Every structure is written in structure tokens, then in C-alpha cells.
Amino acid sequence: MKNGIHPKYHTEGIVCTTCGTHWKIGSTRPNMRVEICSNCHPFYTGEQRIVDTAGQVDRFMRRLSAAQDRQATIEKQRNARNEPAPKKSLLKEIYGDEA
Ligand SMILES: [Zn+2]
């Protein structure tokens, strides 16, 4: 083996940040981390759940709550002014609520 041309070989492996499993794999990259592995992925565990490592569900719930608050405020202002509720959409006028 020629000296000085080969990258350093790291043997610390890969760590899953979700379940903490340590996978013994050699690589030229140090400290590799993955968000999900076969030990905790719903496909392999057979368990139905949402894997939310990036906080997407929390973000969606915050946006949903903000939208509902905004809707309630608009409804309250409309009731204060005694305005009728907005007309139904044209589709609902034609087909009714069952459409
Ligand atoms: Zn895992």
C-alpha cells in the first residue's frame, strides 16, 4: 500500500438518532448518523406510527391551531356586526350538502 494517498478508515460505525442503535460499519467518513434505520423504521417493525424527526407534525398542528383561531376571530367579528354567514359555494347550492 502506497503511503500518503489513502484516506483514514474509521471503524466507529453509524448511530441511529431515533432509536440509538449502533451499527458497526467501517467508512472513510467519521461520526455518521442516520435519522432512521431498519431497527426502528415502521416498514420493518410492522408498527403503524408517524416518524417525525424534523418536527413536521408539530409544525402542522401549530399552523392548524392558528388557522382555527383566525377562523373563530372572523366568526366572532361577523356575529358582532350581525352579518349573515357567507353564501354557500355554487356547487353546494346546486348539489346540496351531499355532493
Ligand atoms: Zn433506528
CSV table of C-alpha atoms and ligand atoms in Angstrom, one decimal:
chain,number,residue,atom,x,y,z
A,1,MET,CA,0.0,0.0,0.0
A,2,LYS,CA,1.4,3.4,-1.0
A,3,ASN,CA,1.8,5.8,1.8
A,4,GLY,CA,0.0,9.2,2.0
A,5,ILE,CA,-2.6,8.6,-0.7
A,6,HIS,CA,-5.3,6.6,1.3
A,7,PRO,CA,-8.0,8.3,3.4
A,8,LYS,CA,-8.3,7.5,7.1
A,9,TYR,CA,-10.5,4.5,7.7
A,10,HIS,CA,-13.0,5.0,10.6
A,11,THR,CA,-14.4,2.0,12.3
A,12,GLU,CA,-16.8,3.7,14.8
A,13,GLY,CA,-19.8,2.9,12.6
A,14,ILE,CA,-23.2,4.5,12.2
A,15,VAL,CA,-25.5,5.7,15.0
A,16,CYS,CA,-29.3,5.9,14.5
A,17,THR,CA,-30.5,9.2,16.1
A,18,THR,CA,-34.1,7.9,16.5
A,19,CYS,CA,-33.5,4.6,18.4
A,20,GLY,CA,-29.8,4.9,19.3
A,21,THR,CA,-28.8,1.7,17.6
A,22,HIS,CA,-25.1,1.5,16.8
A,23,TRP,CA,-24.3,-0.2,13.5
A,24,LYS,CA,-20.7,-1.5,13.2
A,25,ILE,CA,-19.7,-0.4,9.7
A,26,GLY,CA,-16.3,0.9,8.5
A,27,SER,CA,-16.1,4.0,6.5
A,28,THR,CA,-13.8,6.9,5.4
A,29,ARG,CA,-16.3,9.4,7.0
A,30,PRO,CA,-16.2,9.8,10.8
A,31,ASN,CA,-19.2,10.1,13.1
A,32,MET,CA,-22.0,9.1,10.7
A,33,ARG,CA,-25.6,9.5,11.9
A,34,VAL,CA,-28.8,8.5,10.3
A,35,GLU,CA,-32.4,9.6,11.2
A,36,ILE,CA,-33.9,6.1,10.8
A,37,CYS,CA,-32.7,2.6,10.5
A,38,SER,CA,-34.1,-0.9,9.9
A,39,ASN,CA,-34.4,-1.3,13.7
A,40,CYS,CA,-37.0,1.5,14.1
A,41,HIS,CA,-38.5,2.1,10.6
A,42,PRO,CA,-42.2,1.3,10.6
A,43,PHE,CA,-41.8,-0.9,7.5
A,44,TYR,CA,-39.6,-3.3,9.4
A,45,THR,CA,-41.2,-3.1,12.8
A,46,GLY,CA,-44.8,-3.5,11.4
A,47,GLU,CA,-46.0,-0.8,13.7
A,48,GLN,CA,-48.2,2.0,12.3
A,49,ARG,CA,-46.8,5.3,13.5
A,50,ILE,CA,-45.6,8.6,12.1
A,51,VAL,CA,-41.8,9.0,12.2
A,52,ASP,CA,-41.4,12.7,12.8
A,53,THR,CA,-37.8,13.6,13.3
A,54,ALA,CA,-38.0,17.0,11.7
A,55,GLY,CA,-41.0,18.3,13.8
A,56,GLN,CA,-43.3,18.3,10.7
A,57,VAL,CA,-46.3,17.1,12.7
A,58,ASP,CA,-45.8,19.8,15.4
A,59,ARG,CA,-45.4,22.4,12.8
A,60,PHE,CA,-48.7,21.3,11.1
A,61,MET,CA,-50.6,21.3,14.4
A,62,ARG,CA,-49.3,24.8,15.2
A,63,ARG,CA,-50.5,26.1,11.8
A,64,LEU,CA,-53.8,24.3,12.1
A,65,SER,CA,-54.4,25.8,15.5
A,66,ALA,CA,-53.5,29.3,14.2
A,67,ALA,CA,-55.9,28.9,11.3
A,68,GLN,CA,-58.7,27.8,13.6
A,69,ASP,CA,-58.1,30.8,15.9
A,70,ARG,CA,-58.2,33.1,12.9
A,71,GLN,CA,-61.5,31.5,11.7
A,72,ALA,CA,-63.0,31.9,15.2
A,73,THR,CA,-62.0,35.6,15.3
A,74,ILE,CA,-63.6,36.2,11.9
A,75,GLU,CA,-66.8,34.4,13.0
A,76,LYS,CA,-66.9,36.5,16.2
A,77,GLN,CA,-66.5,39.7,14.3
A,78,ARG,CA,-69.2,38.7,11.9
A,79,ASN,CA,-71.6,37.9,14.8
A,80,ALA,CA,-70.8,41.2,16.4
A,81,ARG,CA,-71.8,43.0,13.2
A,82,ASN,CA,-74.9,40.8,12.8
A,83,GLU,CA,-73.9,39.9,9.3
A,84,PRO,CA,-75.2,36.7,7.8
A,85,ALA,CA,-72.8,33.8,7.1
A,86,PRO,CA,-71.3,33.8,3.7
A,87,LYS,CA,-73.2,32.1,0.9
A,88,LYS,CA,-72.6,28.5,0.2
A,89,SER,CA,-70.4,27.7,-2.8
A,90,LEU,CA,-72.1,27.3,-6.1
A,91,LEU,CA,-71.5,23.6,-6.0
A,92,LYS,CA,-73.3,23.3,-2.7
A,93,GLU,CA,-76.2,25.5,-4.0
A,94,ILE,CA,-76.6,23.2,-7.0
A,95,TYR,CA,-76.0,19.8,-5.4
A,96,GLY,CA,-76.7,20.4,-1.7
A,97,ASP,CA,-74.6,19.2,1.1
A,98,GLU,CA,-74.5,15.5,0.0
A,99,ALA,CA,-72.3,16.5,-3.1
B,1,ZN,ZN,-33.2,3.4,14.4
